[in-house]
Amino acid sequence: MKCDLCADSAVTFVRYNGSHLCSFHFREYFERRVKKEVRKEVSLYKGDTVGVAVSGGKDSMVTLHMMHQLFNEKNGIRVVCISIDEGIEGYRPPSLDIVRKYCEENGIEYHQRSFSELSGLTMDSIAPVSGENSPCTYCGVFRRKLMNDEARKVGAKYLATGHNLDDVAQSVMMNFVRGDVDRLARLGPHTKIRPGLIPRFYPLRMIPEKESLLYAMVSGIPFWDGECPYWSEALRNEYRDVVDSLEDRSPGTKYSIVSSYDKLKPLLSKDGEPRDVKFCECGEPCNGKRCKACEYEDQLLKKIE
Ligand SMILES: [Zn+2]
Ligand SMILES: [Zn+2]
């Protein structure tokens, strides 16, 4: 099969728009959409810092690569890669090696934080005592805390994460079906700045997962594709199947789920309402007296002893 735009052979068939693209034209098509999304979500100027949350998986590596391509010495915008070591033996260390090496080779600032800063916790010690909660619940809360803390420390104006179209479409469907309108309203990108919380944005938000993988491969971006031993979000997997089968029957469904959400968001968003901001003793913004991470930390320490 030939590329629709040149004489080279196609590396992909984009089903939702019926085009065959070679590796050069696929990359161009991909980068154009990422740039468009970034322009839509954030405004960065000379002297600004942008953080990128990187685990070493394909989506976060592609995000890091794109951010470094868009923001660098040329426009005076500083990119900081932030990784979190959750303490998962055999899984996290090799992925962090990939990230560190990529940063070294490309002259990107690398920052690493670790769960062990939280009273020596690791996911390997948390998982066996997580009880009714999925280990992912703790992992997510601690990861967000450390990530936000580091992003704040480096003075990041925004924090980019690797969420792709599939992730966002699944989250929208999941919260909609469960009637969790509050959570639905809180899905990023965040448009209003809240004190202490670095706003997140998603450069790959309109990029299907398949295309993110293909882009990493044709661009020679290294990534780690191991599976987390504690990953067991049954509910999310269910929605993945639902969204995938809808997409299968009518290509373009994932886009329409996300763009419908974008049209509805201004109507359900409490984003703009001023909130009573409180801060936990650890420095994180929170709703109650203490943040969720500190609460979990205490609970877990009692169970682990
Ligand atoms: Zn071509
Ligand atoms: Zn706290």
GROMACS .gro file of N, CA, C and O in nm, residues 71-149:
model
  316
   71PHE      N    1   0.934   2.289   2.315
   71PHE     CA    2   0.988   2.385   2.410
   71PHE      C    3   1.134   2.353   2.440
   71PHE      O    4   1.166   2.244   2.483
   72ASN      N    5   1.219   2.448   2.418
   72ASN     CA    6   1.362   2.424   2.440
   72ASN      C    7   1.437   2.556   2.443
   72ASN      O    8   1.377   2.663   2.454
   73GLU      N    9   1.568   2.548   2.431
   73GLU     CA   10   1.653   2.669   2.440
   73GLU      C   11   1.608   2.775   2.339
   73GLU      O   12   1.617   2.894   2.365
   74LYS      N   13   1.559   2.727   2.224
   74LYS     CA   14   1.524   2.822   2.117
   74LYS      C   15   1.416   2.921   2.160
   74LYS      O   16   1.422   3.038   2.127
   75ASN      N   17   1.316   2.873   2.233
   75ASN     CA   18   1.212   2.967   2.276
   75ASN      C   19   1.222   3.001   2.425
   75ASN      O   20   1.134   3.065   2.481
   76GLY      N   21   1.331   2.954   2.488
   76GLY     CA   22   1.355   2.991   2.628
   76GLY      C   23   1.254   2.933   2.726
   76GLY      O   24   1.230   2.990   2.832
   77ILE      N   25   1.195   2.818   2.689
   77ILE     CA   26   1.102   2.753   2.781
   77ILE      C   27   1.169   2.626   2.834
   77ILE      O   28   1.223   2.547   2.757
   78ARG      N   29   1.169   2.614   2.966
   78ARG     CA   30   1.240   2.504   3.031
   78ARG      C   31   1.149   2.382   3.050
   78ARG      O   32   1.038   2.396   3.100
   79VAL      N   33   1.198   2.268   3.007
   79VAL     CA   34   1.122   2.144   3.024
   79VAL      C   35   1.189   2.061   3.134
   79VAL      O   36   1.309   2.039   3.132
   80VAL      N   37   1.110   2.018   3.232
   80VAL     CA   38   1.163   1.935   3.340
   80VAL      C   39   1.088   1.802   3.342
   80VAL      O   40   0.966   1.799   3.352
   81CYS      N   41   1.163   1.694   3.329
   81CYS     CA   42   1.105   1.561   3.335
   81CYS      C   43   1.095   1.519   3.482
   81CYS      O   44   1.193   1.530   3.555
   82ILE      N   45   0.977   1.477   3.525
   82ILE     CA   46   0.961   1.433   3.664
   82ILE      C   47   0.914   1.287   3.668
   82ILE      O   48   0.812   1.253   3.608
   83SER      N   49   0.992   1.204   3.735
   83SER     CA   50   0.955   1.063   3.747
   83SER      C   51   0.937   1.026   3.893
   83SER      O   52   0.999   1.084   3.981
   84ILE      N   53   0.851   0.930   3.916
   84ILE     CA   54   0.825   0.884   4.052
   84ILE      C   55   0.863   0.737   4.063
   84ILE      O   56   0.820   0.656   3.983
   85ASP      N   57   0.942   0.706   4.166
   85ASP     CA   58   0.975   0.566   4.193
   85ASP      C   59   0.879   0.515   4.301
   85ASP      O   60   0.888   0.554   4.416
   86GLU      N   61   0.787   0.427   4.259
   86GLU     CA   62   0.685   0.378   4.352
   86GLU      C   63   0.735   0.263   4.439
   86GLU      O   64   0.662   0.215   4.526
   87GLY      N   65   0.855   0.216   4.410
   87GLY     CA   66   0.907   0.103   4.488
   87GLY      C   67   0.846  -0.028   4.445
   87GLY      O   68   0.785  -0.099   4.525
   88ILE      N   69   0.856  -0.058   4.314
   88ILE     CA   70   0.805  -0.185   4.262
   88ILE      C   71   0.923  -0.257   4.198
   88ILE      O   72   0.967  -0.222   4.088
   89GLU      N   73   0.976  -0.352   4.272
   89GLU     CA   74   1.095  -0.423   4.228
   89GLU      C   75   1.075  -0.490   4.093
   89GLU      O   76   0.969  -0.546   4.067
   90GLY      N   77   1.172  -0.481   4.006
   90GLY     CA   78   1.165  -0.549   3.877
   90GLY      C   79   1.079  -0.478   3.774
   90GLY      O   80   1.077  -0.516   3.657
   91TYR      N   81   1.005  -0.376   3.816
   91TYR     CA   82   0.917  -0.306   3.722
   91TYR      C   83   0.960  -0.162   3.703
   91TYR      O   84   0.985  -0.118   3.592
   92ARG      N   85   0.971  -0.088   3.814
   92ARG     CA   86   1.003   0.054   3.801
   92ARG      C   87   1.150   0.082   3.771
   92ARG      O   88   1.178   0.165   3.683
   93PRO      N   89   1.245   0.014   3.836
   93PRO     CA   90   1.386   0.049   3.807
   93PRO      C   91   1.423   0.044   3.659
   93PRO      O   92   1.483   0.140   3.608
   94PRO      N   93   1.388  -0.062   3.583
   94PRO     CA   94   1.428  -0.061   3.442
   94PRO      C   95   1.361   0.051   3.362
   94PRO      O   96   1.421   0.105   3.269
   95SER      N   97   1.238   0.088   3.398
   95SER     CA   98   1.172   0.194   3.322
   95SER      C   99   1.236   0.329   3.353
   95SER      O  100   1.254   0.414   3.264
   96LEU      N  101   1.275   0.349   3.479
   96LEU     CA  102   1.340   0.476   3.514
   96LEU      C  103   1.477   0.488   3.449
   96LEU      O  104   1.521   0.598   3.415
   97ASP      N  105   1.544   0.375   3.429
   97ASP     CA  106   1.673   0.378   3.358
   97ASP      C  107   1.655   0.432   3.217
   97ASP      O  108   1.737   0.511   3.168
   98ILE      N  109   1.547   0.390   3.153
   98ILE     CA  110   1.519   0.437   3.017
   98ILE      C  111   1.496   0.588   3.015
   98ILE      O  112   1.550   0.660   2.932
   99VAL      N  113   1.418   0.634   3.112
   99VAL     CA  114   1.386   0.778   3.118
   99VAL      C  115   1.513   0.860   3.143
   99VAL      O  116   1.540   0.959   3.074
  100ARG      N  117   1.591   0.816   3.242
  100ARG     CA  118   1.712   0.890   3.279
  100ARG      C  119   1.808   0.900   3.161
  100ARG      O  120   1.862   1.005   3.131
  101LYS      N  121   1.825   0.787   3.093
  101LYS     CA  122   1.917   0.782   2.980
  101LYS      C  123   1.869   0.873   2.866
  101LYS      O  124   1.946   0.947   2.806
  102TYR      N  125   1.738   0.870   2.841
  102TYR     CA  126   1.681   0.954   2.735
  102TYR      C  127   1.703   1.102   2.767
  102TYR      O  128   1.738   1.181   2.680
  103CYS      N  129   1.685   1.137   2.894
  103CYS     CA  130   1.704   1.276   2.936
  103CYS      C  131   1.850   1.318   2.920
  103CYS      O  132   1.879   1.427   2.870
  104GLU      N  133   1.941   1.230   2.961
  104GLU     CA  134   2.083   1.259   2.948
  104GLU      C  135   2.120   1.285   2.803
  104GLU      O  136   2.184   1.383   2.769
  105GLU      N  137   2.077   1.193   2.717
  105GLU     CA  138   2.113   1.203   2.575
  105GLU      C  139   2.052   1.324   2.507
  105GLU      O  140   2.104   1.371   2.406
  106ASN      N  141   1.939   1.370   2.558
  106ASN     CA  142   1.872   1.481   2.491
  106ASN      C  143   1.882   1.613   2.565
  106ASN      O  144   1.818   1.711   2.529
  107GLY      N  145   1.962   1.614   2.672
  107GLY     CA  146   1.981   1.738   2.747
  107GLY      C  147   1.854   1.788   2.814
  107GLY      O  148   1.825   1.907   2.812
  108ILE      N  149   1.778   1.695   2.871
  108ILE     CA  150   1.655   1.734   2.942
  108ILE      C  151   1.680   1.717   3.092
  108ILE      O  152   1.738   1.619   3.136
  109GLU      N  153   1.635   1.815   3.168
  109GLU     CA  154   1.651   1.811   3.313
  109GLU      C  155   1.567   1.696   3.370
  109GLU      O  156   1.449   1.685   3.339
  110TYR      N  157   1.629   1.612   3.454
  110TYR     CA  158   1.558   1.497   3.510
  110TYR      C  159   1.545   1.508   3.661
  110TYR      O  160   1.644   1.529   3.731
  111HIS      N  161   1.423   1.495   3.712
  111HIS     CA  162   1.399   1.498   3.856
  111HIS      C  163   1.327   1.372   3.898
  111HIS      O  164   1.234   1.329   3.831
  112GLN      N  165   1.371   1.313   4.007
  112GLN     CA  166   1.306   1.191   4.054
  112GLN      C  167   1.264   1.201   4.199
  112GLN      O  168   1.338   1.251   4.282
  113ARG      N  169   1.142   1.156   4.227
  113ARG     CA  170   1.094   1.148   4.365
  113ARG      C  171   1.058   1.003   4.394
  113ARG      O  172   1.041   0.924   4.301
  114SER      N  173   1.044   0.973   4.522
  114SER     CA  174   1.025   0.833   4.556
  114SER      C  175   0.924   0.815   4.669
  114SER      O  176   0.919   0.894   4.763
  115PHE      N  177   0.843   0.709   4.659
  115PHE     CA  178   0.746   0.679   4.766
  115PHE      C  179   0.817   0.663   4.900
  115PHE      O  180   0.759   0.688   5.004
  116SER      N  181   0.944   0.618   4.896
  116SER     CA  182   1.013   0.593   5.022
  116SER      C  183   1.032   0.720   5.105
  116SER      O  184   1.055   0.713   5.225
  117GLU      N  185   1.014   0.837   5.040
  117GLU     CA  186   1.017   0.962   5.117
  117GLU      C  187   0.900   0.968   5.214
  117GLU      O  188   0.902   1.044   5.311
  118LEU      N  189   0.793   0.894   5.186
  118LEU     CA  190   0.675   0.893   5.272
  118LEU      C  191   0.693   0.782   5.375
  118LEU      O  192   0.645   0.671   5.358
  119SER      N  193   0.765   0.811   5.479
  119SER     CA  194   0.793   0.716   5.588
  119SER      C  195   0.842   0.581   5.538
  119SER      O  196   0.807   0.477   5.594
  120GLY      N  197   0.919   0.579   5.431
  120GLY     CA  198   0.978   0.454   5.382
  120GLY      C  199   0.882   0.359   5.311
  120GLY      O  200   0.912   0.241   5.293
  121LEU      N  201   0.765   0.410   5.272
  121LEU     CA  202   0.668   0.322   5.204
  121LEU      C  203   0.717   0.282   5.064
  121LEU      O  204   0.791   0.356   4.999
  122THR      N  205   0.674   0.163   5.019
  122THR     CA  206   0.696   0.122   4.880
  122THR      C  207   0.568   0.050   4.837
  122THR      O  208   0.495  -0.002   4.921
  123MET      N  209   0.541   0.044   4.708
  123MET     CA  210   0.424  -0.030   4.663
  123MET      C  211   0.437  -0.178   4.699
  123MET      O  212   0.339  -0.244   4.726
  124ASP      N  213   0.559  -0.229   4.699
  124ASP     CA  214   0.578  -0.369   4.736
  124ASP      C  215   0.538  -0.397   4.881
  124ASP      O  216   0.497  -0.508   4.914
  125SER      N  217   0.548  -0.295   4.968
  125SER     CA  218   0.504  -0.317   5.106
  125SER      C  219   0.357  -0.280   5.123
  125SER      O  220   0.287  -0.332   5.210
  126ILE      N  221   0.306  -0.190   5.037
  126ILE     CA  222   0.166  -0.148   5.048
  126ILE      C  223   0.070  -0.253   4.992
  126ILE      O  224  -0.032  -0.286   5.053
  127ALA      N  225   0.105  -0.310   4.875
  127ALA     CA  226   0.013  -0.401   4.806
  127ALA      C  227  -0.042  -0.515   4.894
  127ALA      O  228  -0.162  -0.537   4.895
  128PRO      N  229   0.044  -0.583   4.971
  128PRO     CA  230  -0.009  -0.694   5.050
  128PRO      C  231  -0.108  -0.652   5.159
  128PRO      O  232  -0.185  -0.734   5.206
  129VAL      N  233  -0.105  -0.523   5.201
  129VAL     CA  234  -0.195  -0.481   5.308
  129VAL      C  235  -0.305  -0.387   5.258
  129VAL      O  236  -0.373  -0.323   5.336
  130SER      N  237  -0.323  -0.382   5.126
  130SER     CA  238  -0.418  -0.282   5.074
  130SER      C  239  -0.565  -0.321   5.096
  130SER      O  240  -0.654  -0.239   5.079
  131GLY      N  241  -0.589  -0.444   5.135
  131GLY     CA  242  -0.723  -0.487   5.175
  131GLY      C  243  -0.827  -0.465   5.068
  131GLY      O  244  -0.810  -0.508   4.954
  132GLU      N  245  -0.936  -0.396   5.106
  132GLU     CA  246  -1.047  -0.377   5.012
  132GLU      C  247  -1.012  -0.280   4.900
  132GLU      O  248  -1.069  -0.284   4.793
  133ASN      N  249  -0.920  -0.188   4.930
  133ASN     CA  250  -0.880  -0.094   4.826
  133ASN      C  251  -0.790  -0.161   4.725
  133ASN      O  252  -0.712  -0.249   4.759
  134SER      N  253  -0.799  -0.117   4.600
  134SER     CA  254  -0.704  -0.164   4.500
  134SER      C  255  -0.571  -0.097   4.530
  134SER      O  256  -0.568   0.020   4.571
  135PRO      N  257  -0.459  -0.167   4.513
  135PRO     CA  258  -0.329  -0.101   4.535
  135PRO      C  259  -0.318   0.028   4.453
  135PRO      O  260  -0.251   0.122   4.493
  136CYS      N  261  -0.386   0.031   4.336
  136CYS     CA  262  -0.382   0.148   4.248
  136CYS      C  263  -0.436   0.274   4.317
  136CYS      O  264  -0.396   0.385   4.283
  137THR      N  265  -0.528   0.255   4.412
  137THR     CA  266  -0.584   0.370   4.482
  137THR      C  267  -0.475   0.444   4.558
  137THR      O  268  -0.462   0.566   4.549
  138TYR      N  269  -0.395   0.367   4.635
  138TYR     CA  270  -0.286   0.428   4.711
  138TYR      C  271  -0.180   0.486   4.617
  138TYR      O  272  -0.131   0.597   4.635
  139CYS      N  273  -0.147   0.404   4.518
  139CYS     CA  274  -0.043   0.444   4.424
  139CYS      C  275  -0.077   0.578   4.359
  139CYS      O  276   0.006   0.668   4.351
  140GLY      N  277  -0.202   0.590   4.313
  140GLY     CA  278  -0.246   0.712   4.245
  140GLY      C  279  -0.236   0.834   4.336
  140GLY      O  280  -0.185   0.939   4.297
  141VAL      N  281  -0.281   0.819   4.461
  141VAL     CA  282  -0.282   0.932   4.555
  141VAL      C  283  -0.139   0.977   4.588
  141VAL      O  284  -0.107   1.095   4.586
  142PHE      N  285  -0.051   0.880   4.617
  142PHE     CA  286   0.088   0.915   4.651
  142PHE      C  287   0.162   0.973   4.530
  142PHE      O  288   0.240   1.066   4.542
  143ARG      N  289   0.135   0.914   4.414
  143ARG     CA  290   0.204   0.961   4.294
  143ARG      C  291   0.164   1.106   4.263
  143ARG      O  292   0.248   1.190   4.234
  144ARG      N  293   0.033   1.134   4.275
  144ARG     CA  294  -0.013   1.271   4.248
  144ARG      C  295   0.048   1.370   4.345
  144ARG      O  296   0.086   1.480   4.308
  145LYS      N  297   0.058   1.330   4.471
  145LYS     CA  298   0.113   1.421   4.572
  145LYS      C  299   0.259   1.455   4.540
  145LYS      O  300   0.297   1.571   4.536
  146LEU      N  301   0.341   1.351   4.518
  146LEU     CA  302   0.484   1.376   4.493
  146LEU      C  303   0.504   1.452   4.363
  146LEU      O  304   0.590   1.539   4.353
  147MET      N  305   0.424   1.417   4.264
  147MET     CA  306   0.434   1.482   4.134
  147MET      C  307   0.401   1.631   4.145
  147MET      O  308   0.472   1.717   4.096
  148ASN      N  309   0.291   1.659   4.216
  148ASN     CA  310   0.250   1.797   4.233
  148ASN      C  311   0.354   1.875   4.314
  148ASN      O  312   0.387   1.990   4.281
  149ASP      N  313   0.407   1.810   4.416
  149ASP     CA  314   0.506   1.874   4.501
  149ASP      C  315   0.632   1.910   4.421
  149ASP      O  316   0.684   2.021   4.431
   0.00000   0.00000   0.00000
